[in-house]
Short mmCIF file of C-alpha atoms in Angstrom, two decimals:
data_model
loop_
_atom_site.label_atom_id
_atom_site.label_comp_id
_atom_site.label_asym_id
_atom_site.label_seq_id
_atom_site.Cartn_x
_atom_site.Cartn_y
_atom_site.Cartn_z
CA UNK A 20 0.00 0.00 0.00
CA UNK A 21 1.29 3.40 -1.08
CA UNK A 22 1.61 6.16 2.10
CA UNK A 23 -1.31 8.22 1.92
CA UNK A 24 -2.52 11.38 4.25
CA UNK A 25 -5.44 10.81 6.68
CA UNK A 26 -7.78 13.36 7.40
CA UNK A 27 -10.81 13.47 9.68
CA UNK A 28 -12.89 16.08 9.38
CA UNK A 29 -15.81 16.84 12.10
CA UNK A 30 -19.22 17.49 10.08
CA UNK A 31 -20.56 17.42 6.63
CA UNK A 32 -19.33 21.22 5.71
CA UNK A 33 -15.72 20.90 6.62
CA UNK A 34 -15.22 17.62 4.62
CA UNK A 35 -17.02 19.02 1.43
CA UNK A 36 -14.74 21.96 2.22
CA UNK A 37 -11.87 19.36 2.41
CA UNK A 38 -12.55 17.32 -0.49
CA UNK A 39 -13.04 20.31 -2.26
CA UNK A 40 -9.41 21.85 -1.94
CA UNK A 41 -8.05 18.21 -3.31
CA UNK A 42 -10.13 16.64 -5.51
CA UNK A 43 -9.06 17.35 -9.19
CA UNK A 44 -12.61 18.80 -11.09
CA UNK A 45 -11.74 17.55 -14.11
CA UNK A 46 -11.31 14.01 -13.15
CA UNK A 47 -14.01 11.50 -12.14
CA UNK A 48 -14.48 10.27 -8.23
CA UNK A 49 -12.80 6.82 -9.04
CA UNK A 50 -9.78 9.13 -10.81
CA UNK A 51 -9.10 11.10 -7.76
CA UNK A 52 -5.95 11.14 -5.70
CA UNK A 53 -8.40 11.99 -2.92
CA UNK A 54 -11.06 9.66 -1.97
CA UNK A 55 -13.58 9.21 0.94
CA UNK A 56 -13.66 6.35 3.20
CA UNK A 57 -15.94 5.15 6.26
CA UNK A 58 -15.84 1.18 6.33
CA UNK A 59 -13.30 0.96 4.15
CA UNK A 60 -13.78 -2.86 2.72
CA UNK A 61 -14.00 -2.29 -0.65
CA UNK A 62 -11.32 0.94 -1.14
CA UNK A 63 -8.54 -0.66 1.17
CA UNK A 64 -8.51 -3.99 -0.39
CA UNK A 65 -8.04 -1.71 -3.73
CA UNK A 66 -5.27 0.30 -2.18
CA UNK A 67 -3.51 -3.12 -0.80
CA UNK A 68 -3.57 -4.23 -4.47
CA UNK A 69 -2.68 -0.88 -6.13
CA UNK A 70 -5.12 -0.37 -8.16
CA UNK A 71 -7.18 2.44 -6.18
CA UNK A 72 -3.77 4.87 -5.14
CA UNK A 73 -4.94 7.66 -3.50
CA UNK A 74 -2.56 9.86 -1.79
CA UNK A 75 -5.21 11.46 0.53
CA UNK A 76 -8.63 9.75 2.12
CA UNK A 77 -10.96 11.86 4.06
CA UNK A 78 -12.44 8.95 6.90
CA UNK A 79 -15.86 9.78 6.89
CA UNK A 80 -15.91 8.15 10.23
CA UNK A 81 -16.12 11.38 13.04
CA UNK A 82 -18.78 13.24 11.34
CA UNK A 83 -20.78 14.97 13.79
CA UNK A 84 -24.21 14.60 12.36
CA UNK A 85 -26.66 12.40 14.19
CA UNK A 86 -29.01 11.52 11.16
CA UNK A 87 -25.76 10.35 8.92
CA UNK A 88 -26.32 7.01 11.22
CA UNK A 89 -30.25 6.78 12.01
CA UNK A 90 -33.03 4.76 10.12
CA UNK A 91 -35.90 6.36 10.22
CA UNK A 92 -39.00 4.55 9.07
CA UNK A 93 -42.38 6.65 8.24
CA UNK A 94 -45.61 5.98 6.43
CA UNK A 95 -43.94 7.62 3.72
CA UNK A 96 -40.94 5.30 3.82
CA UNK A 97 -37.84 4.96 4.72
CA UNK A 98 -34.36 6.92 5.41
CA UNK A 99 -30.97 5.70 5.59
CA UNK A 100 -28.25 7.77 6.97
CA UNK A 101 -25.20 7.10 4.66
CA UNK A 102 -23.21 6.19 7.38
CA UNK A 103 -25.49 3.20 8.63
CA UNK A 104 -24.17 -0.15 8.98
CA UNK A 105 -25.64 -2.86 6.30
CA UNK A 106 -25.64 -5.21 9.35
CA UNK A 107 -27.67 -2.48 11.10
CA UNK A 108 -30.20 -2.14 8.29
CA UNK A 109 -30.27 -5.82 7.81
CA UNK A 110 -31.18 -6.32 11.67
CA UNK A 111 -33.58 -3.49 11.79
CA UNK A 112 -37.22 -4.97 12.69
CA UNK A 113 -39.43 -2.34 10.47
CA UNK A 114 -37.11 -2.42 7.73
CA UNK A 115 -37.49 -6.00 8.01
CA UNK A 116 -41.07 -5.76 7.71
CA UNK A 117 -41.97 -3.38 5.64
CA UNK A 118 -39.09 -3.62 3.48
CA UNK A 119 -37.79 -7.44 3.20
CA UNK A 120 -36.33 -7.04 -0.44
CA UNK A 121 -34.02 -4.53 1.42
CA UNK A 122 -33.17 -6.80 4.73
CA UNK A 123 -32.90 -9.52 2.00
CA UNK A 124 -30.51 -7.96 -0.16
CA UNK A 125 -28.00 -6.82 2.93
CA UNK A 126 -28.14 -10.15 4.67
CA UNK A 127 -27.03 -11.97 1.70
CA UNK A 128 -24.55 -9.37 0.20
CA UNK A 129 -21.37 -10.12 2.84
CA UNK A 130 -20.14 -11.91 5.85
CA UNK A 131 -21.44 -10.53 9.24
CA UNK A 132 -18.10 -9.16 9.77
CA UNK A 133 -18.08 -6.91 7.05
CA UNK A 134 -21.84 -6.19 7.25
CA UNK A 135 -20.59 -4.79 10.74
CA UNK A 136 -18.05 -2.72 8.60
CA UNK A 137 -19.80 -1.61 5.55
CA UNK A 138 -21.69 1.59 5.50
CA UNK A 139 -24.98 1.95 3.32
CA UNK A 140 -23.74 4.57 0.76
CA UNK A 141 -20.30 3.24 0.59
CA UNK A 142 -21.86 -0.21 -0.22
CA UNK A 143 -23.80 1.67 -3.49
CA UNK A 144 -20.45 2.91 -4.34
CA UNK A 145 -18.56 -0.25 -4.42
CA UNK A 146 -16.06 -1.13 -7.02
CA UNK A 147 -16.53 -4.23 -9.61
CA UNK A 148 -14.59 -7.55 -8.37
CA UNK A 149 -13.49 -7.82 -12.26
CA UNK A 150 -10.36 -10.11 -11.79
CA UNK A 151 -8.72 -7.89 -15.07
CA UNK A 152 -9.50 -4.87 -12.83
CA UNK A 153 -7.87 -5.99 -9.54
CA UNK A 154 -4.67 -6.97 -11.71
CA UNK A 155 -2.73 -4.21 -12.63
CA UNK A 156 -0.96 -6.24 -15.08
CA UNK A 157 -3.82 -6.30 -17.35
CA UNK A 158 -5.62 -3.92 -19.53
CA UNK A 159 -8.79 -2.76 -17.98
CA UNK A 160 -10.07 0.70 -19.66
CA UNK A 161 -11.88 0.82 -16.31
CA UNK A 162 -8.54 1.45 -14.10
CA UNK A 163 -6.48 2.80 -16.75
CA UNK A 164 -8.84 4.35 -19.54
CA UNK A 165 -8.10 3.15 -23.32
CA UNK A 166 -5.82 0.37 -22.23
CA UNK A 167 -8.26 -2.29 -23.25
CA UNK A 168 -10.37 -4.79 -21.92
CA UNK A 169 -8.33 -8.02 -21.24
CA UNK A 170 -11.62 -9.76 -20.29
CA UNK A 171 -13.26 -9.81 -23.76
CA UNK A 172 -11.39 -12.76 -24.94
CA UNK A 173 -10.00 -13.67 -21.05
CA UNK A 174 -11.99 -15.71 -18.38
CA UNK A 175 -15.05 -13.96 -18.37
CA UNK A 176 -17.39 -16.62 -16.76
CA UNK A 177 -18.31 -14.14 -13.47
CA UNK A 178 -18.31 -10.85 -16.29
CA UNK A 179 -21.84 -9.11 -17.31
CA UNK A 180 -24.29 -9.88 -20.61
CA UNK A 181 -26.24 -6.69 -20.03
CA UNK A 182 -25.33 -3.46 -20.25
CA UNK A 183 -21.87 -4.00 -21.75
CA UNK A 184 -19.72 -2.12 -24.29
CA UNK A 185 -16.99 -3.02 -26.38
CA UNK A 186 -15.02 -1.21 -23.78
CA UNK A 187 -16.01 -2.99 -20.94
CA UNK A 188 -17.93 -6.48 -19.67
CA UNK A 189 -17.31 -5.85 -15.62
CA UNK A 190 -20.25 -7.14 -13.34
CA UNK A 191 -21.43 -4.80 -10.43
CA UNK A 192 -21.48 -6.90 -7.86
CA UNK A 193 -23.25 -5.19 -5.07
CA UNK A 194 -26.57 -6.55 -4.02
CA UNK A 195 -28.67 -3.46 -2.07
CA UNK A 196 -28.40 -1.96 -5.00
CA UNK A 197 -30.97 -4.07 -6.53
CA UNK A 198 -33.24 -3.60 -3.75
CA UNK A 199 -33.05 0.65 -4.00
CA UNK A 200 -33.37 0.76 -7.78
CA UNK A 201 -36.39 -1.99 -7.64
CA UNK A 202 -38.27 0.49 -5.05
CA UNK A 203 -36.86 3.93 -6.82
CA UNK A 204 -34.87 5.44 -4.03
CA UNK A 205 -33.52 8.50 -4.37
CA UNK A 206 -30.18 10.07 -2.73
CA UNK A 207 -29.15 13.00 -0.74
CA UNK A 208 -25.93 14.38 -1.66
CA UNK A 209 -23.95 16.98 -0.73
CA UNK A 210 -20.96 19.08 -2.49
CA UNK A 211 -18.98 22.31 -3.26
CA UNK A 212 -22.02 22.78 -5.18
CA UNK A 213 -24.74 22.81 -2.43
CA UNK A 214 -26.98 20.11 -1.74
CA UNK A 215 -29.21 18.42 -4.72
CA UNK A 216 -31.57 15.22 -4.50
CA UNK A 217 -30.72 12.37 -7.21
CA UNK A 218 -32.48 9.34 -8.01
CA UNK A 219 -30.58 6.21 -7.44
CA UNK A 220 -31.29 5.17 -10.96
CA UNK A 221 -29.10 7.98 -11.94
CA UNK A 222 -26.12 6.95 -9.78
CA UNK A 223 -24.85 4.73 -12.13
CA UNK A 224 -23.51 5.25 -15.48
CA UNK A 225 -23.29 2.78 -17.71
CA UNK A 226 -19.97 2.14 -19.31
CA UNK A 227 -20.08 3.22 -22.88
CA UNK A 228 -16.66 4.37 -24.08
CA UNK A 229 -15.86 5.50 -20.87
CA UNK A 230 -16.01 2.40 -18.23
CA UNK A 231 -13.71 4.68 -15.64
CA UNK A 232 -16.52 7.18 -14.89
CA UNK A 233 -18.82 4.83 -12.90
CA UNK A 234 -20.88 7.16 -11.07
CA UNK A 235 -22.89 10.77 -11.62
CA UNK A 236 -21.39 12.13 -8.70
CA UNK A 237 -18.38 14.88 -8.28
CA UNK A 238 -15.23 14.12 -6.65
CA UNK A 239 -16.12 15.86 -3.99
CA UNK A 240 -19.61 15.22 -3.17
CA UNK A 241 -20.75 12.76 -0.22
CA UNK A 242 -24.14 10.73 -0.18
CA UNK A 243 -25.72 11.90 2.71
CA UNK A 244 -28.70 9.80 3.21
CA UNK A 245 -30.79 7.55 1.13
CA UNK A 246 -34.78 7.92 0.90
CA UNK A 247 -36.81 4.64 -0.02
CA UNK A 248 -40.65 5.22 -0.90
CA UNK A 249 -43.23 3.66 0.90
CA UNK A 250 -45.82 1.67 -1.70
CA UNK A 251 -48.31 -0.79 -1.70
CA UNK A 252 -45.30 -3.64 -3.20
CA UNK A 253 -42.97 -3.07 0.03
CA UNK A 254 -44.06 -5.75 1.88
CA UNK A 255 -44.21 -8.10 -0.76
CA UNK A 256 -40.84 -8.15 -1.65
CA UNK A 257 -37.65 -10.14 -1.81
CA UNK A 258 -34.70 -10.51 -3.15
CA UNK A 259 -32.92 -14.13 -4.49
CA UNK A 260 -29.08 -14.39 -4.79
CA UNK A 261 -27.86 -17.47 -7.08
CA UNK A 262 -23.81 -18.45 -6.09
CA UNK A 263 -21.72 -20.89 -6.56
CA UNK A 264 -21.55 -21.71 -3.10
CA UNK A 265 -24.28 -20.24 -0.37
CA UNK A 266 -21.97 -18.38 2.05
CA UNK A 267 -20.28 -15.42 1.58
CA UNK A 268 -20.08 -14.79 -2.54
CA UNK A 269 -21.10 -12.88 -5.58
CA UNK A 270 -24.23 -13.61 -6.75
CA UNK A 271 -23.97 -15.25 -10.62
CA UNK A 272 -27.79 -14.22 -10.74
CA UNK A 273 -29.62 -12.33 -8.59
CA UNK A 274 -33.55 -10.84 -8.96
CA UNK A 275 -35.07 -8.35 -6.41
CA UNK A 276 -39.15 -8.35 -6.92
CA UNK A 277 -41.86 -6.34 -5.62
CA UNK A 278 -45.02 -6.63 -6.25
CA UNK A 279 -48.62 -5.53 -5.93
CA UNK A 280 -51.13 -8.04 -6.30
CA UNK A 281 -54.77 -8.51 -6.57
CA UNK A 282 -55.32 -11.58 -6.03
CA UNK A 283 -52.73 -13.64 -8.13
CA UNK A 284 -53.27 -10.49 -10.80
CA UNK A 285 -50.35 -8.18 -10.80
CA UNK A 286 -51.30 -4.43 -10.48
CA UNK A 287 -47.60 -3.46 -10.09
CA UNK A 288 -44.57 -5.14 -10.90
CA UNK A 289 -40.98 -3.93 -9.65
CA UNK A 290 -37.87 -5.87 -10.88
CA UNK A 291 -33.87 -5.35 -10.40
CA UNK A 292 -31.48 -7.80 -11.67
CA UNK A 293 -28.02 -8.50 -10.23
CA UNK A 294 -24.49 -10.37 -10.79
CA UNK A 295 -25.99 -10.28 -14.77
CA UNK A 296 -25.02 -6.88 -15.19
CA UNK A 297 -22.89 -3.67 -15.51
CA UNK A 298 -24.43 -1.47 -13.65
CA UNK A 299 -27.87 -2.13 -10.69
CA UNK A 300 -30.39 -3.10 -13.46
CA UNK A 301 -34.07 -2.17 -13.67
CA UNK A 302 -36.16 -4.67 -15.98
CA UNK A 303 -38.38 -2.55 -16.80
CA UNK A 304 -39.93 -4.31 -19.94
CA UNK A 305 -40.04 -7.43 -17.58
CA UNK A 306 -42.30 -5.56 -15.41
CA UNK A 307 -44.46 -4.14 -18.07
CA UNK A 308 -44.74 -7.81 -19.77
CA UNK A 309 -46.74 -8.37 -16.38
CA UNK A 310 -48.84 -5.58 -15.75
CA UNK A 311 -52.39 -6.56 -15.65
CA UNK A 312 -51.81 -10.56 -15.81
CA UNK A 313 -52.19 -13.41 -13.69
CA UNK A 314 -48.96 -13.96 -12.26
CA UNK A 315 -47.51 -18.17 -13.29
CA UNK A 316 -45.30 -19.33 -14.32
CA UNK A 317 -45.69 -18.86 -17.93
CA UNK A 318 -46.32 -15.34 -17.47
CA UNK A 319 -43.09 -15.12 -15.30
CA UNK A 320 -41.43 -16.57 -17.81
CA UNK A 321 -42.14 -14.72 -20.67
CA UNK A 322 -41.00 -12.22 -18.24
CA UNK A 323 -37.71 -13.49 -17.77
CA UNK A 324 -37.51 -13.72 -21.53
CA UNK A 325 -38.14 -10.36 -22.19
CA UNK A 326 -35.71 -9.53 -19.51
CA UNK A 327 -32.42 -11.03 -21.15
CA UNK A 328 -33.70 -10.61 -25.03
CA UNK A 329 -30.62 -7.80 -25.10
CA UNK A 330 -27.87 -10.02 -23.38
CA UNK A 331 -24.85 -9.87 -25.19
CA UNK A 332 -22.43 -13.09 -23.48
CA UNK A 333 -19.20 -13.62 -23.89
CA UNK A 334 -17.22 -17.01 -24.27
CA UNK A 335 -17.96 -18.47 -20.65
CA UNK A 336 -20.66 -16.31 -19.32
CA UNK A 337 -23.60 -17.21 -21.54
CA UNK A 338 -24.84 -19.52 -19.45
CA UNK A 339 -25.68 -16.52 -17.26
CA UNK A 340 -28.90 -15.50 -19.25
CA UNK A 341 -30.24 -19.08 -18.65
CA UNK A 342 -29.95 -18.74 -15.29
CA UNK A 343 -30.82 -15.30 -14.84
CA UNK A 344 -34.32 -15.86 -16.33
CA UNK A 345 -34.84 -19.01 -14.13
CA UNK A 346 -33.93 -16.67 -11.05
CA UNK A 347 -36.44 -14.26 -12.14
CA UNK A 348 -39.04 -16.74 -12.52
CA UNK A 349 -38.36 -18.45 -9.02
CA UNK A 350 -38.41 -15.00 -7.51
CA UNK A 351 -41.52 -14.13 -8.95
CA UNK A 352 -43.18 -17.08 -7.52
CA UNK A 353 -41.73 -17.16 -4.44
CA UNK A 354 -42.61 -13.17 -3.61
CA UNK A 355 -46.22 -13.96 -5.28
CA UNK A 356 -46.65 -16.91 -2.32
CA UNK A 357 -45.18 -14.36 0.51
CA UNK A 358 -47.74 -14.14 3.68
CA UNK A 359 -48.39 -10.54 4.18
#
């Protein structure tokens, strides 16, 4: 690990102040030679294998404001602080009731060690496991931009069949994600800028030509909190994570569903797809292939079909769309047969 400097700033103003001084405008977040860190288990295990260098990290850590760390569930929804656990949010009894996709998503997504570690926005921010990425010896346009992409013709079995580019194939791997673009969440963020309100769908970019800007956000803006919307699907929600083996890994093919049902008919469907992807992604022709039908299986399947009709695999990944679509269809189910 390269020396960096550590600084600690008390509240929200003086670190936007901080990162403001240091972060370089013209250069995206991931870019920076100043980053921000609270739990720290995605960006140190970067720094340990040089691919994330920073030279200054601003620990997010002593922040003085009480709501950066409170959930705060209303009839309206819910609110993450940014700086809330994912083994906090996992554990929490409403958001286990009214929200299960959520609960779902965080239990799964890590060992209880580093759900004890992990904060909520730093979890949305995480970096893709991409085994080209973590190697510096290989081309990856997504750590060093127009060096290639040594995954299009490498091992590519855990790489994505949606949303990919000639320039890139890399998974995200986070699985909350999923949950907060299923329900449409929207962020709090804060910057040198002033304070604006984003929805998470827009957090994400996908990666086009340009793999190494991941993210919407300025180098020196911080997610403050993270706002879920309360809806008549909530409850009846999950989220199923498909691995190669059942503890502590990437999901191969994950689906988070919510639904609103009348009966068995669906009034509302919400679905998020994850481990098939480059970026947290919405099926949103899925969802509309199921408006107004009895939800079975053949209607979940057609679905799932319509869900992975734009999949573009690569030599060892295609059996991802297979399996994505079955996911799909056993979520689907399974939330349809939830007790509410």
């Amino acid at each position: 690990m390269r020396p960096f400097v550590l600084e600690q700033p008390a509240n929200i103003p003086a670190a936007v102040a901080l990162a403001s001084n240091f972060a370089a405008p013209d250069r995206p977040p991931t870019q920076s030679d100043m980053q921000f860190i609270a739990g720290g288990t995605n960006l140190a295990d970067y720094m340990k294998l040089d691919v994330a260098q920073p030279s200054r990290l601003l620990d997010l850590n002593r922040l003085s404001e009480p709501a950066l760390r409170q959930i705060r569930v209303t009839a309206e929804g819910v609110r993450f602080g940014a700086l809330v656990r994912m083994g906090e949010a996992a554990d929490d009894k409403d958001v286990r009731l009214y929200y299960p996709v959520i609960a779902d998503s965080l239990r799964l997504a890590a060992s209880g060690q580093l759900r004890n570690m992990a904060s909520l926005a730093g979890n949305v921010l995480q970096r893709t496991r991409c085994e080209y990425f973590r190697e510096i010896s290989w081309a990856c346009n997504k750590r060093q931009p127009g060096s290639g992409c040594a995954a299009m013709d490498g091992f590519n079995r855990q790489h994505a069949v949606l949303g990919v580019s000639d320039a890139c194939i890399a998974t995200y791997h986070g699985d909350f994600a999923q949950a907060l673009i299923a329900l449409d969440a929207n962020l709090h963020v804060e910057g040198s800028r002033g304070a604006r309100e984003i929805r998470f769908a827009d957090l994400h970019r996908l990666p086009g030509d340009t793999p190494h800007v991941e993210t919407g956000l300025a180098a020196d803006e911080i997610i403050t909190a993270i706002d879920v919307p309360a809806g008549p699907w909530t409850r009846r929600s999950r989220y199923l994570k498909v691995r190669d083996r059942e503890s502590y890994a990437f999901a191969l093919a994950s689906a988070a569903v919510a639904l609103d049902l009348d009966g068995n008919n669906v009034r509302e469907a919400r679905i998020a797809l994850g481990g098939v992807a480059t970026v947290p992604w919405r099926a949103r022709e899925a969802e509309a292939v199921l408006h107004g039908k009895i939800l079975d299986e053949a209607t979940a399947r057609a679905a799932a079909e319509t869900a992975f009709a734009d999949a573009r695999p690569r030599d060892h990944n295609a059996f991802k769309i297979e399996l994505g679509k079955r996911t799909l269809v056993r979520a689907l189910l399974e939330t349809r047969d939830m007790k509410v």
